[in-house]
Coordinates of C-alpha atoms (C1' of nucleotides) in Angstrom, one line a residue:
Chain A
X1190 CA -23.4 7.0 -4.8
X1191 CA -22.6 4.7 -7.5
X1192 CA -23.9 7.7 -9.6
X1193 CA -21.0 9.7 -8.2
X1194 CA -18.3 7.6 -10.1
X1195 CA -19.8 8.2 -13.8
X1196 CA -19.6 12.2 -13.2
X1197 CA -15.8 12.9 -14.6
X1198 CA -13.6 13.7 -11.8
X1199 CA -12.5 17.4 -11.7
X1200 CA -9.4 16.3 -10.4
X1201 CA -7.5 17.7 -13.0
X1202 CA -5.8 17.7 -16.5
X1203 CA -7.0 15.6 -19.1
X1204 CA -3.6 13.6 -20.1
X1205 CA -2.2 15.3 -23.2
X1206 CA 1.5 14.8 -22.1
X1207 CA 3.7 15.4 -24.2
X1208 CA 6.1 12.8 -26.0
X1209 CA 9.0 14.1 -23.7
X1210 CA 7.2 14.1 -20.9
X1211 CA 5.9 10.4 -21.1
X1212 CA 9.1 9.3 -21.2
X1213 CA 9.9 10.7 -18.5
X1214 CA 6.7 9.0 -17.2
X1215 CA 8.3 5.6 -18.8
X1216 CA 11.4 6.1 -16.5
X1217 CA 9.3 6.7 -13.0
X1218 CA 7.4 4.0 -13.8
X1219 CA 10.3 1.7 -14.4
X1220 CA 11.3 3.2 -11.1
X1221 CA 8.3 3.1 -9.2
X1222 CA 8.1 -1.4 -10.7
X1223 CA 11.5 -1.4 -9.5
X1224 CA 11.7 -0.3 -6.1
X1225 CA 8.7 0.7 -5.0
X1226 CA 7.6 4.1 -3.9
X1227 CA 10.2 5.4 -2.2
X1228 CA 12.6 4.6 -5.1
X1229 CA 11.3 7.3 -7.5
X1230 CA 12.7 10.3 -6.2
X1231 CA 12.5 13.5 -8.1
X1232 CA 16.6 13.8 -8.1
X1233 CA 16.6 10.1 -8.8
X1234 CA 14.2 10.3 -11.4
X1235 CA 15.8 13.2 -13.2
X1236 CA 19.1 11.5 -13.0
X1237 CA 18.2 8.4 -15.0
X1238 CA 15.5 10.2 -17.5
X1239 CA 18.3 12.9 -18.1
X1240 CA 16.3 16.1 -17.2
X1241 CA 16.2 18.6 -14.6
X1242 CA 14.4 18.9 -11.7
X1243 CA 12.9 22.0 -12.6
X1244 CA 11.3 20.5 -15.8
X1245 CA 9.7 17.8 -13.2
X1246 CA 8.2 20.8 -11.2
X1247 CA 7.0 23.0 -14.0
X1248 CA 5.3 19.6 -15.9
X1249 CA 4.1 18.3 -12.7
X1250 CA 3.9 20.9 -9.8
X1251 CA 4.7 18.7 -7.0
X1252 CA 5.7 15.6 -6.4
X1253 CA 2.1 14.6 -5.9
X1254 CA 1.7 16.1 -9.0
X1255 CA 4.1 14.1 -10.5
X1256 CA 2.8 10.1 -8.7
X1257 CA -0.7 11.2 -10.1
X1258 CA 0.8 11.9 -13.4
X1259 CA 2.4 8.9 -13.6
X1260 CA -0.3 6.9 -12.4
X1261 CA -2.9 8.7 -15.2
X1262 CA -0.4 8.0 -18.0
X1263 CA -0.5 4.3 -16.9
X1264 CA -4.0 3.9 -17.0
X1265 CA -4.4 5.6 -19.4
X1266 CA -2.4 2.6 -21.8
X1267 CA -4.6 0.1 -20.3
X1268 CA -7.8 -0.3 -22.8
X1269 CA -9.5 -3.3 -22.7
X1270 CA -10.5 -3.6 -26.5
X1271 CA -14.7 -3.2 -27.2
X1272 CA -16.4 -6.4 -27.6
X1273 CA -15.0 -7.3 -31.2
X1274 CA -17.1 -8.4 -34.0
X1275 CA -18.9 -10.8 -32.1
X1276 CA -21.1 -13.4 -33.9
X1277 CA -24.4 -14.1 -31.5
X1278 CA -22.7 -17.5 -31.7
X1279 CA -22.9 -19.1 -27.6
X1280 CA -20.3 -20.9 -28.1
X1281 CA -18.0 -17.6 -28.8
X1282 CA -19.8 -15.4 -26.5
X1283 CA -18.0 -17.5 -23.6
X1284 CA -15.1 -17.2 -25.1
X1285 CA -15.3 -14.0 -24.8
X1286 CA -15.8 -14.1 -21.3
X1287 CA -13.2 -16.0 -20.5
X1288 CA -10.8 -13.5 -22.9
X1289 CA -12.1 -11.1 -20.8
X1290 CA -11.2 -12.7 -17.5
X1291 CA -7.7 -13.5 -19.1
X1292 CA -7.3 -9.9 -19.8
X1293 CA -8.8 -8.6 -16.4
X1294 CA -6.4 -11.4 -14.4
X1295 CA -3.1 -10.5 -17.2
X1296 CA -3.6 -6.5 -16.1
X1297 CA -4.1 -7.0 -12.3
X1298 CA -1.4 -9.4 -11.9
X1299 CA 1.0 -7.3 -14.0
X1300 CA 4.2 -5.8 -12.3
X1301 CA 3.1 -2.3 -13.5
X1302 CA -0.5 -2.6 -12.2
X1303 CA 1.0 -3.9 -8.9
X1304 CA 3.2 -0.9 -8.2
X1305 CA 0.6 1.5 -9.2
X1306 CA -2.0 -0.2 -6.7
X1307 CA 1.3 -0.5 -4.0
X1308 CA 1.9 3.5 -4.9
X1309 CA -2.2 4.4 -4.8
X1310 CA -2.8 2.4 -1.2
X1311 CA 0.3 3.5 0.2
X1312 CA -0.9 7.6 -0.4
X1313 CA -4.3 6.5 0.4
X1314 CA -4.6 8.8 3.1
X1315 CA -3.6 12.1 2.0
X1316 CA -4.7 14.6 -0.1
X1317 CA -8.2 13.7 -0.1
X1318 CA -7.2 10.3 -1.9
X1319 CA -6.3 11.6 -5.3
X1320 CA -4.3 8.8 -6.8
X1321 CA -6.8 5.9 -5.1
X1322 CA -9.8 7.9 -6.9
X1323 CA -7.6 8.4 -10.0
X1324 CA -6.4 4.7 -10.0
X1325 CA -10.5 3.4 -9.0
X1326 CA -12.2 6.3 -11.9
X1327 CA -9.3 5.5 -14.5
X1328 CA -8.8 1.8 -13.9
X1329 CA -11.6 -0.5 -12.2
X1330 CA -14.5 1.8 -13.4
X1331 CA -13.3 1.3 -17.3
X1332 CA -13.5 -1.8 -16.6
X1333 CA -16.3 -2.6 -15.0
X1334 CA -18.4 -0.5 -17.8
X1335 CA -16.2 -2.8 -20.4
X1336 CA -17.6 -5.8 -18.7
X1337 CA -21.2 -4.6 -17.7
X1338 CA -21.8 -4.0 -21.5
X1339 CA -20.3 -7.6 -22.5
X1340 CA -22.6 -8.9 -19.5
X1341 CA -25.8 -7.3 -21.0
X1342 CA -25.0 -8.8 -24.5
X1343 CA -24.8 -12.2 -23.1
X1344 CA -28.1 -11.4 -21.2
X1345 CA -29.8 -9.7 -24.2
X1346 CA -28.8 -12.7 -26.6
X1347 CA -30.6 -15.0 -23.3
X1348 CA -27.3 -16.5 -22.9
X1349 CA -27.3 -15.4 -19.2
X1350 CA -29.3 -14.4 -17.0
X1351 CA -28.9 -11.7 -14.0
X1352 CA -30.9 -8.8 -12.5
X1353 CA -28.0 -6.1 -11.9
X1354 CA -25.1 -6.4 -14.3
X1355 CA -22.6 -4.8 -11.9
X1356 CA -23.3 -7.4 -9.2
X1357 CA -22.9 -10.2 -11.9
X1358 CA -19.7 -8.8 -12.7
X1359 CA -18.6 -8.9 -9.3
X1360 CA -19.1 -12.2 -8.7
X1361 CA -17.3 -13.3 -12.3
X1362 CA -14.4 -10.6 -10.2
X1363 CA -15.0 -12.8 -7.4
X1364 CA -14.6 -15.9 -8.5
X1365 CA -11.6 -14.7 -11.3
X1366 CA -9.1 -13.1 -8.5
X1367 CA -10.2 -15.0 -5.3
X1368 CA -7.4 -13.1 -2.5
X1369 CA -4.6 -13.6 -5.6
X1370 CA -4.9 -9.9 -6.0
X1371 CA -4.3 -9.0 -2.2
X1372 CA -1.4 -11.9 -1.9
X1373 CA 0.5 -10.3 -4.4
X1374 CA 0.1 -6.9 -3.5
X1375 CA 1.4 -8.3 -0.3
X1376 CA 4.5 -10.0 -1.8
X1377 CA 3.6 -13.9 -2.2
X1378 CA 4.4 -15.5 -4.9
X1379 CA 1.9 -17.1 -6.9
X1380 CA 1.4 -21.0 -7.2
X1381 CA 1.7 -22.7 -10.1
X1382 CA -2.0 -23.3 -10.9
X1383 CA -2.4 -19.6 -10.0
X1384 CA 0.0 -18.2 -13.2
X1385 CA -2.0 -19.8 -15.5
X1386 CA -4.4 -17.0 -16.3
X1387 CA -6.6 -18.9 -18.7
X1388 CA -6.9 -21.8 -16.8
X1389 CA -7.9 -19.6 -14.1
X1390 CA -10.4 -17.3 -16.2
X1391 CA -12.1 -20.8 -17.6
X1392 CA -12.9 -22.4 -14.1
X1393 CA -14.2 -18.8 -13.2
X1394 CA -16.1 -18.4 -15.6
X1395 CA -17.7 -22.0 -15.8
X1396 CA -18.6 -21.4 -12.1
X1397 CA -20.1 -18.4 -13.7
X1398 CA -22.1 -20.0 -16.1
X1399 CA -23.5 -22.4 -13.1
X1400 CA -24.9 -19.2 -10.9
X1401 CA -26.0 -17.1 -13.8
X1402 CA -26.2 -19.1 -17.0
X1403 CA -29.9 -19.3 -18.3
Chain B
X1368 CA 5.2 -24.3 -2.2
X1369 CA 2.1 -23.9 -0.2
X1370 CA 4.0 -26.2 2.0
X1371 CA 6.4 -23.6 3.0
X1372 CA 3.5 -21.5 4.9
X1373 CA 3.0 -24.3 7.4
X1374 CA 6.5 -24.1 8.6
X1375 CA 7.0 -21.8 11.3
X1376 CA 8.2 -18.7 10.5
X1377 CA 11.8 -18.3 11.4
X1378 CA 11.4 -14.5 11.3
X1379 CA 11.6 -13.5 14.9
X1380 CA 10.2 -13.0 18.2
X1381 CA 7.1 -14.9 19.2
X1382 CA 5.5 -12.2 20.7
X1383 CA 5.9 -12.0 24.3
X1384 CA 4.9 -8.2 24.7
X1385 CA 4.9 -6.9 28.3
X1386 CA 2.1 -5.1 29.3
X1387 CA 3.6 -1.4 29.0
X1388 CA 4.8 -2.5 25.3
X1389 CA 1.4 -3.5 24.4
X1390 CA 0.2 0.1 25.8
X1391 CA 2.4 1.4 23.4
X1392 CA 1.6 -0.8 20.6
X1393 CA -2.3 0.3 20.7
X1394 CA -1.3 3.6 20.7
X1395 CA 1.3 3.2 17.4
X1396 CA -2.2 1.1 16.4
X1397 CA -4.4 4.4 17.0
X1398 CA -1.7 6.9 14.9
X1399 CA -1.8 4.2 12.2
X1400 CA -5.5 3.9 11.8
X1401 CA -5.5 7.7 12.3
X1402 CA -3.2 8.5 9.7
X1403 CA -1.2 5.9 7.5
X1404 CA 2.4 4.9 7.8
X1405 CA 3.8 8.8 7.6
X1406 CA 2.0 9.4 10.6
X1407 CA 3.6 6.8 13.1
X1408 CA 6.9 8.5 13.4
X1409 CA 9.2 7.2 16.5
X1410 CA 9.1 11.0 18.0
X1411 CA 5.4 11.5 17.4
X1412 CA 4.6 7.6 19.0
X1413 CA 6.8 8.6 21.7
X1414 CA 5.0 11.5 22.5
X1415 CA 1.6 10.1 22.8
X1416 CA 2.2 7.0 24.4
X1417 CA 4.5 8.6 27.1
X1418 CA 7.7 7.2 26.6
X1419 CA 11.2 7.8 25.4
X1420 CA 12.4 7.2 21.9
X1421 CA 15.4 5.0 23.3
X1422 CA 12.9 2.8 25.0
X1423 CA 11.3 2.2 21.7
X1424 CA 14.9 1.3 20.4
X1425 CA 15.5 -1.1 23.0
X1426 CA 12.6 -2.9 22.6
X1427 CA 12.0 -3.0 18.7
X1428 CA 15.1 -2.3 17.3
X1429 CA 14.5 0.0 14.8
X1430 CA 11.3 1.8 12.9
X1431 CA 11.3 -1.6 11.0
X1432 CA 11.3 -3.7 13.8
X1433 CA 8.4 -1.4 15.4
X1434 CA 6.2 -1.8 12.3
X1435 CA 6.7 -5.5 12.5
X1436 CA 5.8 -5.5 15.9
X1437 CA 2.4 -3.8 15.6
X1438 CA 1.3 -5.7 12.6
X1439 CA 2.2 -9.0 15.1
X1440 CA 0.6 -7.7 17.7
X1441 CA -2.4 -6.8 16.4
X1442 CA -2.5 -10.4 13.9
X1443 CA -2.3 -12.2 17.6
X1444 CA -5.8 -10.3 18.5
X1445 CA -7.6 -11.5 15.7
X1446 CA -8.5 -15.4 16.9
X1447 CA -11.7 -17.0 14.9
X1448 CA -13.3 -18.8 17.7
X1449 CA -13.1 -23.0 16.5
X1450 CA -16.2 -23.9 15.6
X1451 CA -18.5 -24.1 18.6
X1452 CA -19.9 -27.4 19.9
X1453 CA -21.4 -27.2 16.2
X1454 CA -24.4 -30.6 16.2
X1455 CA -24.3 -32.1 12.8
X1456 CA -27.3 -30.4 11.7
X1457 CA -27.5 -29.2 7.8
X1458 CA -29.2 -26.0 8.9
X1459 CA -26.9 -24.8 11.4
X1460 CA -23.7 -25.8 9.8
X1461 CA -24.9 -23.4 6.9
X1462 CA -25.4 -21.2 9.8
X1463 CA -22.0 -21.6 10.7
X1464 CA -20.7 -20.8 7.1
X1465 CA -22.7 -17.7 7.0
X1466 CA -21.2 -16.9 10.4
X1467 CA -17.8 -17.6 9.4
X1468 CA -18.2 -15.1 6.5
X1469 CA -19.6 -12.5 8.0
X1470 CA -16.9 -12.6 10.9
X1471 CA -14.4 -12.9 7.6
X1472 CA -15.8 -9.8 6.0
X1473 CA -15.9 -8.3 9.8
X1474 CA -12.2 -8.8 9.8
X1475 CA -11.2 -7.6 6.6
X1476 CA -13.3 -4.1 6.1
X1477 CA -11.9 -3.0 9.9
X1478 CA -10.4 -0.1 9.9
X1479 CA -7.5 -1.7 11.7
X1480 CA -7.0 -4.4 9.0
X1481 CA -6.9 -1.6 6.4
X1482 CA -4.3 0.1 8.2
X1483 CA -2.5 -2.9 8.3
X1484 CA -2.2 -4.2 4.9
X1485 CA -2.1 -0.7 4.1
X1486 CA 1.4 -0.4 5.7
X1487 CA 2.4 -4.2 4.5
X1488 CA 1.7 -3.2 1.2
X1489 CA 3.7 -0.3 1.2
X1490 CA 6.7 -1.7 2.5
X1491 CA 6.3 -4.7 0.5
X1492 CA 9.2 -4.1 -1.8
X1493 CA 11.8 -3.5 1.6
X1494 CA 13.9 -5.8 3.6
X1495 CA 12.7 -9.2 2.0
X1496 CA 9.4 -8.2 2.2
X1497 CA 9.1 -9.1 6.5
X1498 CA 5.6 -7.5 7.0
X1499 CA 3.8 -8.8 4.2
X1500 CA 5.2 -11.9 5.4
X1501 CA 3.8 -11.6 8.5
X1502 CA 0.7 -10.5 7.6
X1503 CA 0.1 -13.4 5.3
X1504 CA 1.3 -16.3 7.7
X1505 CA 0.0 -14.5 10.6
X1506 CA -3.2 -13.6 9.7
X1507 CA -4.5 -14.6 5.8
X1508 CA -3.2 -18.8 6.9
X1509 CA -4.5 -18.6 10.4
X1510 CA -8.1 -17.5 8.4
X1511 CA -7.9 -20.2 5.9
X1512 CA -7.0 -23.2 8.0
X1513 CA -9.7 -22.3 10.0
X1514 CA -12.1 -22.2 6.7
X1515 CA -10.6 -25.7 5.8
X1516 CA -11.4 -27.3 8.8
X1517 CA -15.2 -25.9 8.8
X1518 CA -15.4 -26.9 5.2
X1519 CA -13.8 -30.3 5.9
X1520 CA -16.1 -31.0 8.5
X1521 CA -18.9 -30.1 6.2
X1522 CA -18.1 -32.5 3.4
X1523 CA -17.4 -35.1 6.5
X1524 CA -21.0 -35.2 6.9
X1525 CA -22.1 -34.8 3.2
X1526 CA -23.5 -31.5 3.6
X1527 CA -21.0 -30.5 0.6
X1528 CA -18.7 -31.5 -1.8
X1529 CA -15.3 -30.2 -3.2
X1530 CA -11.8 -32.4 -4.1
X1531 CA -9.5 -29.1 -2.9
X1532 CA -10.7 -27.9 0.6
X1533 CA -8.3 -25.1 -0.1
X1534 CA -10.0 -23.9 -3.7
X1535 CA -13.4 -24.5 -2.5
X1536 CA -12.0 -22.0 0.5
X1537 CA -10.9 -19.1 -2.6
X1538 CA -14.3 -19.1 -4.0
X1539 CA -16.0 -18.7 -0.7
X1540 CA -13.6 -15.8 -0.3
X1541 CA -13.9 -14.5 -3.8
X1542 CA -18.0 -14.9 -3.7
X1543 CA -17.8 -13.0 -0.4
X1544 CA -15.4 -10.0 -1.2
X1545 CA -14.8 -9.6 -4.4
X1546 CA -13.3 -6.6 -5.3
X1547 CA -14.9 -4.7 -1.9
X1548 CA -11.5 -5.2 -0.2
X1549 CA -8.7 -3.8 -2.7
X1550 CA -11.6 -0.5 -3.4
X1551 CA -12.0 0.2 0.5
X1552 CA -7.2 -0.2 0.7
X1553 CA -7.9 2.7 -2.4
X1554 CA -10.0 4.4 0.0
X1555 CA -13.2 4.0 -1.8
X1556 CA -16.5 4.3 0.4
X1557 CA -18.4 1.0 0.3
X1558 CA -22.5 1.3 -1.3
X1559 CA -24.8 0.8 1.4
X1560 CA -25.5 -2.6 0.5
X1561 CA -22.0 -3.6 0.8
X1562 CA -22.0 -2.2 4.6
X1563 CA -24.5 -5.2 5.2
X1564 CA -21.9 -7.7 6.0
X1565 CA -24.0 -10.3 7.0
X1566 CA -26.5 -10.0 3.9
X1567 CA -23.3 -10.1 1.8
X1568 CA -22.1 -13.3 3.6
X1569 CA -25.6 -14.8 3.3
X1570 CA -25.4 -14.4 -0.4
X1571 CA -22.1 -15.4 -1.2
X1572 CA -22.7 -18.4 1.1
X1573 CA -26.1 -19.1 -1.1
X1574 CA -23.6 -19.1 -4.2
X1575 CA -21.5 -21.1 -2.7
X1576 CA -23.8 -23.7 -1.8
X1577 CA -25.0 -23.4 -5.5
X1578 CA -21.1 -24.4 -6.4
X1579 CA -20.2 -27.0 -3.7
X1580 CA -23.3 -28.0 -2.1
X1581 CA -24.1 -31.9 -2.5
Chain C
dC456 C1' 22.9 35.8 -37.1
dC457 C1' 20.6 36.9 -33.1
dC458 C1' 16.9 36.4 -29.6
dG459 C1' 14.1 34.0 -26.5
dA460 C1' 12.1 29.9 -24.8
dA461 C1' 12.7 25.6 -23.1
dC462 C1' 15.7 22.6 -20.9
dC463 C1' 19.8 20.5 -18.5
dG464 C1' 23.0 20.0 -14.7
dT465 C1' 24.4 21.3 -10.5
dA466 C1' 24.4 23.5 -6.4
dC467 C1' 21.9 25.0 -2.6
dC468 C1' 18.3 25.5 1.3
dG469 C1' 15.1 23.9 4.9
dT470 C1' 13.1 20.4 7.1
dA471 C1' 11.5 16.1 8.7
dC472 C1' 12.8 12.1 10.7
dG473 C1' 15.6 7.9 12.2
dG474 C1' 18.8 7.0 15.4
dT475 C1' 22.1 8.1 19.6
dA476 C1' 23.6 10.2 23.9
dC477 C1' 22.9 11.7 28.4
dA478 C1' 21.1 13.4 32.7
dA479 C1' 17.4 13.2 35.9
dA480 C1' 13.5 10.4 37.9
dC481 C1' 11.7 6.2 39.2
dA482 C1' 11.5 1.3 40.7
dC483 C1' 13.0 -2.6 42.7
dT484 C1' 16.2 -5.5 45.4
dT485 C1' 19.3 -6.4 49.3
Chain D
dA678 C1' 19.8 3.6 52.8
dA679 C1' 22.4 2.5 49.1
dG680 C1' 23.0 0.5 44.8
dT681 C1' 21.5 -1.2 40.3
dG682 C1' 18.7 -1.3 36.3
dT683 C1' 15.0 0.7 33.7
dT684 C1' 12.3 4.6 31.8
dT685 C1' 11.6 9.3 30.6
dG686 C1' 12.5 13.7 28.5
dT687 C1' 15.3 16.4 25.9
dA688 C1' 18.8 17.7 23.2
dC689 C1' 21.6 16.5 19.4
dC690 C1' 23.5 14.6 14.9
dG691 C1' 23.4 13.0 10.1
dT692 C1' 21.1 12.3 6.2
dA693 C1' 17.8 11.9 2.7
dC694 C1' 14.8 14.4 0.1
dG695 C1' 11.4 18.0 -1.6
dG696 C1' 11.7 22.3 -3.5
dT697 C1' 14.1 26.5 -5.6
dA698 C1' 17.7 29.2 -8.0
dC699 C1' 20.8 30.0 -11.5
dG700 C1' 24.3 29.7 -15.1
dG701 C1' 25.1 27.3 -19.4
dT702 C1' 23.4 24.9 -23.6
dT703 C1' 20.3 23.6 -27.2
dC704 C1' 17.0 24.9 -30.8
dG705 C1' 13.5 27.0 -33.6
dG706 C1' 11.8 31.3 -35.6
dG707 C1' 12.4 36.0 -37.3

DNA sequence: CCCGAACCGTACCGTACGGTACAAACACTT
DNA sequence: AAGTGTTTGTACCGTACGGTACGGTTCGGG
């Protein structure tokens, strides 16, 4: 079942927009940040892009067409860089960790990332779930593979110590985003402690350290 | 800041529901859960619950005021029970933890919380952001006061240790959903293993213990 | 210089839905 | 029995928005 989620999605084209058309995506998601879903109209969004409606239909099909676009193009930007040169050194291997959490915390909490999760849950049931598949294949699954591998070099260099990777990486998730995630997604405003993402990454990943350091 | 959630909510109406409203209620509820926000339209609601559209007006307001109305009705539903007569025991206290999670998790994956913050979260760039509100003092505070008293009582007796009853709270939460809640509002189909909520809560509560315990 | 493709802007259509109005049915009091 | 308030069902209005059509403009290639 897990399987299911490393098969590419069908779903459909492979992202080669171009240059015009991701601006156009630039504007809807300035749009869709802005206002939310029901701000990003297609006359609205043709209006402050300066095209036509009809260019939005024949790029996109539908309007559909057009949210999913949008939401591929997005996550499409988001690459967490691979594991850089990395010295076996312990010392930097947590630091890597906790660059990771940083990262992981910086793209979650982002404006962008919010709206696209607001857009994806908000569609969630319709059309068999495209965007929440598109926004879960595209967005968390990169992810979690990104962090799996960094998990297993940790593990291989005996710097930690775990049978399944992905559980490990769920509870560094765990202990990284606590019910931030949800509370923004819901409107609340962070706390203080809660903006600063490093601080919050280094606490999660100590506890870390004390459930699956070796 | 976090001081702010304590006081009342000006908002609106305590809830006094009469009986026929709450009929009503259940059945916006059932179109909800059934078929996201698009599907609870003031004809359709009207409709199936056997009543006129004006009725609905007087009562709620408006479509807004409707929404707000279901999500504070069904947030009232959801009471976790205070701690039973709870002996000072160290096994059974952990037995209450365990219990306390797995009711959490209970809570949470329901297909009538999904709905829920599904709909909050979609509206949650509208009208100063009233449902998420509501959702969050009405339901996420209720949760976690009732976490910090447990866990209060807990370190009361030296069964385990923490300076911030409210962060030791976010790790519990984190350790017990991790990233299960924000995949099943994408629509995502939990593993098997995550359907086991009590095994989930047992483990998170081990980690936990493994964090906090003295 | 002309042709065709792509694109812009605008106007237009159909429909779904929030909200209101009203007459008939019901309920509850005096 | 009459009167008053509430609820229902239906019909209606206005509007916002998805989707389509079309004339006018730009631009690259022959």
């Amino acid at each position: 079942m897990s399987m299911s989620a490393h098969t590419i999605d069908p779903e459909f084209e492979d992202i080669a927009f171009t240059p015009r058309q991701e601006a156009v995506l630039e504007h809807a998601l300035a749009l869709l940040v802005g206002g939310g879903e029901k701000a990003l109209t297609t006359a609205g969004l043709a209006r402050t892009a300066n095209c036509s409606k009809e260019s939005l239909y024949k790029w996109f099909g539908d309007r559909d067409g057009l949210l999913a676009a949008v939401v591929a193009y997005q996550a499409n930007k988001v690459h967490f860089p691979p594991e850089s040169g990395a010295t076996a050194d312990a010392e930097t291997f947590r630091t890597h960790l906790v660059a990771f959490a940083t990262e992981l915390l910086a793209v979650l909490f982002g404006e962008t990332s919010l709206a696209l999760n607001r857009l994806s849950i908000g569609q969630s049931n319709r059309d068999d779930n495209r965007l929440g598949r598109l926004l879960l294949v595209r967005g968390k699954h990169m992810i979690s593979a990104r962090a799996r591998s960094l998990l297993e070099a940790g593990r291989h260099r005996g710097l930690i110590k775990f049978n399944d990777a992905e559980e490990a990486y769920q509870v560094l998730y765990g202990l990284a985003v606590r019910d931030v995630h949800i509370r923004l997604l819901l409107g609340d405003t962070p706390s203080e402690a809660e903006r600063d993402l490093e601080a919050q990454a280094r606490v999660a990943v100590d506890r870390f350290y004390r459930l699956f350091g070796a």
